[in-house]
Amino acid sequence: MIEVIPNWHPVAVHFTVALLITASVLFAAGTLFRKAASGGALTAAARWNLAIGAAVTVATLATGWSAYNTVAHDAASHANMTVHLRWAIATALVFLAAAGVAWLERRKVAGAGVVLLALLAGGSGALAVTGWLGGENVYRYGLGVMALPKSGDHVHPASGGHPHDHGDDHETADAPTTPDAAAGKVETRPAPDAPSAPHEHAH
């Protein structure tokens, strides 16, 4: 199987988000324009997006579970991973229920019933929260990141051709400063790396 770094979950999750949000929007549009000529076409497209999205979501959950058990992490990131996992499962169940209701309404020419619209609205909100938590896993806790970029001088086209350094000249909260009495300058010294305790991940 083709190796994907760090795993297949980031690949599958984008299809889940795109298809399910698109389905929700199309069902709402099909209901709003159910008496128009485009109402039936919008509803048909919504059903296809929901059906394919529900199928892809099963793969997204499977790859997410694999990532949950294999990605290196510590205690703090484990807590956020667990919250993300619970939201993902709940969100998937809502959309799977919506797919079931849509199947029951398959004979409806255009539009969706109140129950289906409510499930889609709630599922879309839950999907947004799930995506936010997933983003925090990567961008706040660094999960699944194989390598961090090294700082160095390079030029951005929009910067007017002036090279600049990312990270080397910037002070951070973890880099205390000490005044240099002789030169009247401030010296930045990076704080030593704090030892991290290993995290046991058992299910």
XYZ file of N, CA and C in Angstrom:
609
model
N 0.846 -1.201 0.000
C 0.000 0.000 0.000
C 0.879 1.248 0.000
N 0.474 2.266 -0.734
C 1.250 3.485 -0.806
C 1.317 4.124 0.571
N 2.526 4.486 0.990
C 2.702 5.104 2.295
C 2.354 6.583 2.229
N 1.506 7.022 3.141
C 1.131 8.418 3.234
C 1.608 8.931 4.579
N 2.306 10.034 4.568
C 2.840 10.607 5.794
C 1.887 11.680 6.305
N 1.464 11.605 7.588
C 1.785 10.553 8.532
C 0.862 9.344 8.462
N -0.339 9.529 7.917
C -1.296 8.424 7.773
C -2.389 8.872 6.809
N -3.362 8.009 6.598
C -4.411 8.278 5.602
C -5.543 9.163 6.135
N -5.585 9.409 7.420
C -6.706 10.163 7.979
C -6.836 11.573 7.394
N -5.758 12.348 7.254
C -5.912 13.688 6.663
C -6.423 13.665 5.227
N -6.207 12.556 4.521
C -6.708 12.450 3.152
C -8.218 12.241 3.157
N -8.683 11.295 3.965
C -10.104 10.950 3.976
C -10.977 12.051 4.563
N -10.457 12.751 5.571
C -11.302 13.692 6.301
C -11.758 14.855 5.423
N -10.966 15.249 4.446
C -11.361 16.361 3.586
C -12.576 16.002 2.724
N -12.657 14.754 2.289
C -13.821 14.329 1.516
C -15.073 14.294 2.390
N -14.913 13.854 3.627
C -16.057 13.837 4.547
C -16.618 15.240 4.742
N -15.738 16.184 5.053
C -16.181 17.558 5.295
C -16.841 18.148 4.048
N -16.191 18.011 2.906
C -16.713 18.620 1.677
C -18.052 18.025 1.271
N -18.151 16.710 1.271
C -19.374 16.056 0.802
C -20.552 16.303 1.742
N -20.323 16.207 3.045
C -21.440 16.340 3.987
C -21.918 17.780 4.092
N -21.001 18.744 4.076
C -21.424 20.145 4.098
C -22.151 20.500 2.800
N -21.632 20.003 1.680
C -22.304 20.256 0.399
C -23.697 19.651 0.381
N -23.841 18.446 0.901
C -25.152 17.805 0.973
C -26.122 18.635 1.802
N -25.653 19.148 2.926
C -26.522 19.947 3.791
C -26.991 21.215 3.082
N -26.071 21.870 2.396
C -26.429 23.101 1.686
C -27.397 22.812 0.542
N -27.156 21.723 -0.189
C -28.031 21.384 -1.320
C -29.426 20.969 -0.854
N -29.513 20.250 0.263
C -30.835 19.900 0.791
C -31.603 21.156 1.196
N -30.900 22.105 1.822
C -31.559 23.358 2.206
C -32.020 24.127 0.966
N -31.160 24.158 -0.058
C -31.528 24.855 -1.291
C -32.670 24.146 -2.002
N -32.632 22.803 -2.020
C -33.712 22.052 -2.652
C -35.038 22.258 -1.957
N -34.993 22.417 -0.637
C -36.227 22.682 0.116
C -36.726 24.094 -0.135
N -35.790 25.029 -0.194
C -36.170 26.427 -0.417
C -36.779 26.617 -1.805
N -36.229 25.898 -2.788
C -36.712 26.034 -4.178
C -37.449 24.783 -4.642
N -38.132 24.137 -3.710
C -38.791 22.870 -4.060
C -39.888 23.036 -5.093
N -40.463 24.219 -5.196
C -41.510 24.447 -6.183
C -40.954 24.923 -7.526
N -39.665 25.208 -7.551
C -39.045 25.645 -8.797
C -38.563 24.435 -9.589
N -38.191 24.694 -10.837
C -37.738 23.602 -11.687
C -36.432 23.000 -11.199
N -35.618 23.803 -10.501
C -34.317 23.329 -10.025
C -34.397 22.563 -8.708
N -35.572 22.556 -8.077
C -35.706 21.913 -6.778
C -35.385 20.435 -6.810
N -35.883 19.727 -7.808
C -35.632 18.297 -7.917
C -34.165 17.985 -8.171
N -33.514 18.786 -9.024
C -32.100 18.558 -9.328
C -31.229 18.813 -8.096
N -31.542 19.880 -7.353
C -30.789 20.173 -6.135
C -30.935 19.056 -5.115
N -32.130 18.539 -4.964
C -32.371 17.469 -3.998
C -31.663 16.182 -4.413
N -31.699 15.866 -5.707
C -31.016 14.666 -6.188
C -29.514 14.760 -5.950
N -28.939 15.934 -6.225
C -27.505 16.128 -5.982
C -27.192 16.024 -4.496
N -28.097 16.544 -3.676
C -27.894 16.467 -2.227
C -27.878 15.023 -1.749
N -28.771 14.196 -2.273
C -28.825 12.790 -1.858
C -27.551 12.048 -2.242
N -27.038 12.317 -3.422
C -25.798 11.670 -3.846
C -24.626 12.100 -2.979
N -24.540 13.386 -2.676
C -23.456 13.868 -1.818
C -23.544 13.269 -0.422
N -24.758 13.163 0.096
C -24.938 12.597 1.427
C -24.592 11.114 1.449
N -25.008 10.387 0.430
C -24.727 8.955 0.374
C -23.224 8.681 0.269
N -22.566 9.395 -0.639
C -21.121 9.198 -0.797
C -20.379 9.691 0.445
N -20.831 10.817 0.991
C -20.198 11.354 2.194
C -20.312 10.422 3.382
N -21.477 9.766 3.533
C -21.651 8.821 4.630
C -20.724 7.622 4.465
N -20.555 7.157 3.229
C -19.654 6.028 2.983
C -18.202 6.409 3.265
N -17.806 7.597 2.827
C -16.437 8.048 3.073
C -16.194 8.265 4.567
N -17.227 8.678 5.279
C -17.091 8.919 6.713
C -16.693 7.649 7.463
N -17.170 6.515 7.007
C -16.766 5.246 7.634
C -15.257 5.060 7.505
N -14.722 5.363 6.322
C -13.271 5.282 6.115
C -12.542 6.326 6.949
N -13.137 7.500 7.079
C -12.519 8.558 7.882
C -12.422 8.142 9.337
N -13.480 7.535 9.860
C -13.445 7.055 11.247
C -12.399 5.958 11.427
N -12.313 5.059 10.465
C -11.350 3.958 10.563
C -9.915 4.477 10.557
N -9.617 5.391 9.634
C -8.271 5.941 9.587
C -7.980 6.833 10.784
N -9.009 7.504 11.292
C -8.835 8.317 12.486
C -8.531 7.467 13.708
N -9.209 6.342 13.817
C -8.945 5.420 14.928
C -7.523 4.875 14.844
N -7.081 4.595 13.638
C -5.706 4.134 13.448
C -4.712 5.209 13.867
N -4.969 6.452 13.467
C -4.078 7.546 13.855
C -4.080 7.754 15.360
N -5.242 7.621 15.971
C -5.372 7.794 17.432
C -4.477 6.819 18.179
N -4.294 5.641 17.622
C -3.525 4.601 18.300
C -2.067 4.513 17.865
N -1.679 5.281 16.833
C -0.322 5.136 16.319
C 0.495 6.427 16.338
N -0.157 7.593 16.305
C 0.589 8.853 16.264
C 1.231 9.120 17.616
N 2.510 9.513 17.606
C 3.213 9.828 18.843
C 2.592 11.055 19.499
N 2.388 10.988 20.808
C 1.755 12.097 21.515
C 2.098 12.031 22.996
N 1.738 13.101 23.707
C 1.946 13.148 25.145
C 0.597 13.220 25.841
N 0.624 13.465 27.154
C -0.617 13.446 27.930
C -1.562 14.568 27.523
N -1.021 15.775 27.292
C -1.874 16.918 26.937
C -2.553 16.705 25.588
N -1.782 16.264 24.600
C -2.368 16.046 23.279
C -3.312 14.843 23.285
N -3.054 13.875 24.155
C -3.947 12.716 24.247
C -5.352 13.139 24.667
N -5.418 14.092 25.594
C -6.731 14.574 26.042
C -7.492 15.221 24.896
N -6.802 16.043 24.088
C -7.476 16.693 22.963
C -7.844 15.682 21.886
N -6.977 14.690 21.673
C -7.290 13.628 20.720
C -8.566 12.892 21.109
N -8.714 12.641 22.397
C -9.884 11.898 22.876
C -11.160 12.703 22.675
N -11.104 14.014 22.970
C -12.269 14.871 22.745
C -12.617 14.906 21.257
N -11.595 15.027 20.414
C -11.805 15.026 18.961
C -12.444 13.711 18.506
N -11.977 12.618 19.044
C -12.521 11.309 18.667
C -13.995 11.194 19.043
N -14.339 11.649 20.232
C -15.733 11.555 20.676
C -16.647 12.426 19.817
N -16.190 13.620 19.491
C -16.984 14.481 18.611
C -17.125 13.862 17.231
N -16.059 13.237 16.749
C -16.108 12.622 15.420
C -17.122 11.493 15.366
N -17.141 10.658 16.398
C -18.093 9.544 16.428
C -19.527 10.066 16.490
N -19.758 11.054 17.359
C -21.108 11.612 17.479
C -21.556 12.264 16.170
N -20.649 12.988 15.528
C -20.972 13.641 14.254
C -21.302 12.613 13.181
N -20.507 11.554 13.121
C -20.755 10.509 12.126
C -22.108 9.853 12.345
N -22.475 9.618 13.593
C -23.766 8.994 13.884
C -24.925 9.884 13.444
N -24.767 11.198 13.628
C -25.822 12.121 13.209
C -25.998 12.077 11.693
N -24.897 12.092 10.958
C -25.006 12.083 9.500
C -25.451 10.722 8.973
N -25.073 9.653 9.644
C -25.582 8.343 9.238
C -27.091 8.257 9.461
N -27.563 8.852 10.559
C -29.010 8.917 10.782
C -29.683 9.767 9.715
N -29.025 10.854 9.321
C -29.572 11.704 8.252
C -29.648 10.945 6.936
N -28.626 10.131 6.667
C -28.645 9.329 5.441
C -29.805 8.338 5.461
N -30.092 7.787 6.634
C -31.227 6.875 6.754
C -32.553 7.573 6.512
N -32.703 8.772 7.076
C -33.937 9.536 6.862
C -34.061 9.937 5.399
N -32.949 10.323 4.781
C -32.987 10.683 3.358
C -33.410 9.500 2.498
N -32.999 8.299 2.894
C -33.423 7.106 2.163
C -34.925 6.899 2.283
N -35.459 7.147 3.466
C -36.902 7.010 3.666
C -37.670 8.070 2.861
N -37.040 9.195 2.620
C -37.690 10.272 1.855
C -37.319 10.238 0.375
N -36.802 9.110 -0.091
C -36.282 9.047 -1.456
C -37.363 9.271 -2.516
N -38.620 9.044 -2.162
C -39.698 9.245 -3.130
C -40.150 10.706 -3.207
N -39.645 11.516 -2.292
C -39.990 12.941 -2.335
C -39.293 13.574 -3.537
N -40.048 14.293 -4.353
C -39.481 14.851 -5.579
C -38.432 15.912 -5.270
N -38.735 16.795 -4.346
C -37.822 17.888 -4.037
C -37.956 18.258 -2.571
N -36.853 18.736 -2.018
C -36.870 19.209 -0.643
C -36.650 18.109 0.370
N -36.590 18.501 1.632
C -36.366 17.578 2.743
C -37.328 17.894 3.863
N -37.612 16.888 4.682
C -38.494 17.079 5.818
C -37.795 17.789 6.962
N -38.567 18.126 7.991
C -38.028 18.869 9.136
C -36.980 18.049 9.873
N -37.228 16.762 10.041
C -36.287 15.909 10.773
C -34.944 15.849 10.050
N -34.987 15.656 8.741
C -33.755 15.574 7.972
C -32.992 16.897 8.021
N -33.682 18.000 7.866
C -33.017 19.300 7.916
C -32.402 19.554 9.290
N -33.107 19.138 10.342
C -32.569 19.319 11.691
C -31.309 18.477 11.896
N -31.323 17.247 11.404
C -30.141 16.394 11.524
C -28.961 16.972 10.749
N -29.228 17.482 9.567
C -28.160 18.055 8.752
C -27.593 19.322 9.389
N -28.458 20.147 9.961
C -27.991 21.376 10.607
C -27.149 21.039 11.840
N -27.658 20.124 12.672
C -26.898 19.725 13.852
C -25.599 19.033 13.486
N -25.651 18.177 12.464
C -24.447 17.486 12.032
C -23.406 18.442 11.479
N -23.835 19.453 10.754
C -22.888 20.425 10.197
C -22.194 21.211 11.301
N -22.964 21.593 12.330
C -22.346 22.285 13.465
C -21.356 21.397 14.197
N -21.740 20.141 14.409
C -20.839 19.198 15.071
C -19.604 18.923 14.226
N -19.772 18.904 12.903
C -18.639 18.686 12.007
C -17.649 19.838 12.087
N -18.160 21.052 12.251
C -17.276 22.211 12.391
C -16.451 22.113 13.674
N -17.090 21.709 14.765
C -16.365 21.544 16.031
C -15.323 20.439 15.910
N -15.707 19.331 15.279
C -14.777 18.220 15.094
C -13.565 18.640 14.275
N -13.806 19.389 13.208
C -12.705 19.870 12.388
C -11.799 20.824 13.142
N -12.388 21.672 13.969
C -11.585 22.596 14.786
C -10.676 21.820 15.733
N -11.222 20.828 16.386
C -10.425 20.020 17.315
C -9.327 19.261 16.571
N -9.653 18.766 15.375
C -8.642 18.085 14.580
C -7.522 19.018 14.177
N -7.877 20.253 13.833
C -6.863 21.238 13.505
C -5.967 21.548 14.694
N -6.552 21.609 15.884
C -5.750 21.832 17.086
C -4.773 20.683 17.322
N -5.195 19.465 16.994
C -4.287 18.326 17.158
C -2.990 18.536 16.382
N -3.123 19.116 15.199
C -1.940 19.303 14.351
C -1.227 20.608 14.672
N -1.966 21.726 14.652
C -1.326 23.031 14.721
C -1.014 23.491 16.138
N -1.729 22.997 17.128
C -1.422 23.361 18.514
C -0.516 22.330 19.173
N -0.804 21.045 18.939
C -0.053 19.998 19.618
C 0.985 19.318 18.723
N 0.984 19.598 17.427
C 2.002 19.052 16.536
C 1.870 17.572 16.257
N 0.671 17.023 16.379
C 0.488 15.593 16.152
C 0.586 15.269 14.660
N 1.281 14.197 14.346
C 1.402 13.754 12.972
C 2.400 14.543 12.150
N 3.103 15.486 12.761
C 4.083 16.283 12.037
C 5.405 15.524 12.030
N 5.891 15.197 10.856
C 7.107 14.410 10.742
C 8.363 15.259 10.886
N 8.316 16.509 10.468
C 9.491 17.377 10.559
C 9.038 18.824 10.620
N 9.735 19.635 11.402
C 9.448 21.051 11.488
C 10.389 21.811 10.565
N 9.917 22.880 9.930
C 10.803 23.641 9.042
C 11.902 24.329 9.831
N 13.108 24.363 9.259
C 14.227 25.049 9.890
C 14.209 26.516 9.484
N 14.550 27.380 10.445
C 14.567 28.806 10.146
C 15.760 29.135 9.274
N 15.597 30.119 8.419
C 16.673 30.530 7.530
C 16.266 31.730 6.723
N 17.259 32.413 6.170
C 16.966 33.600 5.368
C 16.422 33.204 4.005
N 15.293 33.780 3.646
C 14.751 33.596 2.316
C 13.855 34.775 1.989
N 13.550 34.937 0.730
C 12.835 36.121 0.269
C 11.439 35.739 -0.177
N 10.435 36.479 0.297
C 9.068 36.362 -0.192
C 8.882 37.379 -1.313
N 8.180 37.009 -2.383
C 7.972 37.971 -3.484
C 7.286 39.250 -3.031
N 6.380 39.152 -2.053
C 5.624 40.327 -1.623
C 6.386 41.182 -0.620
N 7.572 40.749 -0.212
C 8.300 41.493 0.811
C 9.222 42.549 0.233
N 9.185 42.761 -1.093
C 10.032 43.763 -1.714
C 11.454 43.311 -1.931
N 11.665 41.985 -1.867
C 12.999 41.472 -2.128
C 13.928 41.492 -0.939
N 13.416 41.809 0.256
C 14.265 41.856 1.434
C 14.237 40.507 2.139
N 15.392 39.889 2.316
C 15.417 38.607 3.026
C 15.093 38.807 4.498
N 14.487 37.827 5.094
C 14.182 37.881 6.518
C 14.298 36.500 7.117
N 14.417 36.480 8.395
C 14.651 35.225 9.102
C 13.421 34.859 9.895
N 12.982 33.608 9.795
C 11.835 33.122 10.557
C 12.329 32.453 11.819
N 12.055 33.044 12.950
C 12.284 32.343 14.211
C 13.559 32.719 14.922
N 14.669 33.027 14.223
C 15.931 33.241 14.894
C 15.969 34.550 15.666
N 15.305 35.607 15.118
C 15.397 36.926 15.728
C 14.187 37.276 16.573
N 13.250 36.351 16.693
C 12.003 36.666 17.386
C 12.061 36.176 18.822
N 11.564 37.001 19.723
C 11.483 36.601 21.110
C 10.207 35.819 21.331
N 10.266 34.856 22.168
C 9.086 34.076 22.516
C 8.899 34.110 24.014
N 7.734 33.584 24.430
C 7.453 33.568 25.865
C 8.425 32.682 26.606
N 9.022 31.716 25.930
C 9.935 30.784 26.579
C 11.380 31.239 26.477
N 11.651 32.444 25.931
C 13.018 32.902 25.758
C 13.244 34.134 26.607
N 13.719 33.986 27.843
C 13.933 35.137 28.715
C 15.047 36.015 28.185
N 15.002 37.312 28.495
C 16.001 38.256 28.033
C 16.818 38.763 29.201
N 18.108 39.014 28.964
C 18.991 39.570 29.983
C 19.666 40.789 29.405
N 19.679 41.913 30.136
C 20.294 43.127 29.607
C 21.803 43.000 29.562
N 22.400 43.546 28.526
C 23.841 43.602 28.391
C 24.270 45.009 28.803
N 24.808 45.147 30.033
C 25.101 46.470 30.574
C 26.167 47.187 29.767
N 27.125 46.432 29.229
C 28.218 47.061 28.506
C 27.749 47.639 27.179
N 26.921 46.888 26.445
C 26.518 47.315 25.104
C 25.178 48.002 25.087
N 24.423 47.900 26.197
C 23.104 48.504 26.230
C 22.110 47.805 25.356
N 22.336 46.527 25.097
C 21.456 45.747 24.237
C 20.790 44.655 25.056
N 19.856 44.000 24.442
C 19.150 42.895 25.085
C 19.558 41.605 24.411
N 20.001 40.679 25.196
C 20.419 39.382 24.668
C 19.313 38.369 24.875
N 18.985 37.644 23.850
C 17.939 36.622 23.930
C 18.561 35.258 24.109
N 18.172 34.602 25.172
C 18.683 33.259 25.440
C 17.514 32.293 25.460
N 17.511 31.281 24.613
C 16.413 30.298 24.627
C 16.397 29.515 25.918
N 15.192 29.278 26.395
C 15.051 28.491 27.616
C 15.376 27.040 27.333
N 15.965 26.344 28.290
C 16.280 24.918 28.080
C 15.022 24.113 27.913
N 15.121 23.081 27.112
C 13.974 22.214 26.870
C 13.594 21.488 28.144
N 12.292 21.557 28.474
C 11.831 20.858 29.671
C 11.688 19.384 29.361
N 12.119 18.535 30.276
C 11.982 17.092 30.036
C 10.529 16.691 29.977
N 10.180 15.864 29.048
C 8.802 15.419 28.891
C 8.677 13.973 29.326
N 7.658 13.734 30.101
C 7.447 12.378 30.588
C 6.792 11.538 29.508
N 7.201 10.303 29.360
C 6.573 9.444 28.352
C 5.112 9.207 28.684
N 4.318 9.049 27.648
C 2.874 8.864 27.827
C 2.478 7.469 27.417
N 1.919 6.759 28.352
C 1.437 5.412 28.050
C 0.069 5.511 27.421
N -0.092 4.924 26.234
C -1.358 4.980 25.507
C -1.922 3.575 25.440
N -2.795 3.258 26.376
C -3.393 1.922 26.407
C -4.887 2.056 26.292
N -5.501 1.158 25.541
C -6.956 1.151 25.359
C -7.498 -0.155 25.909
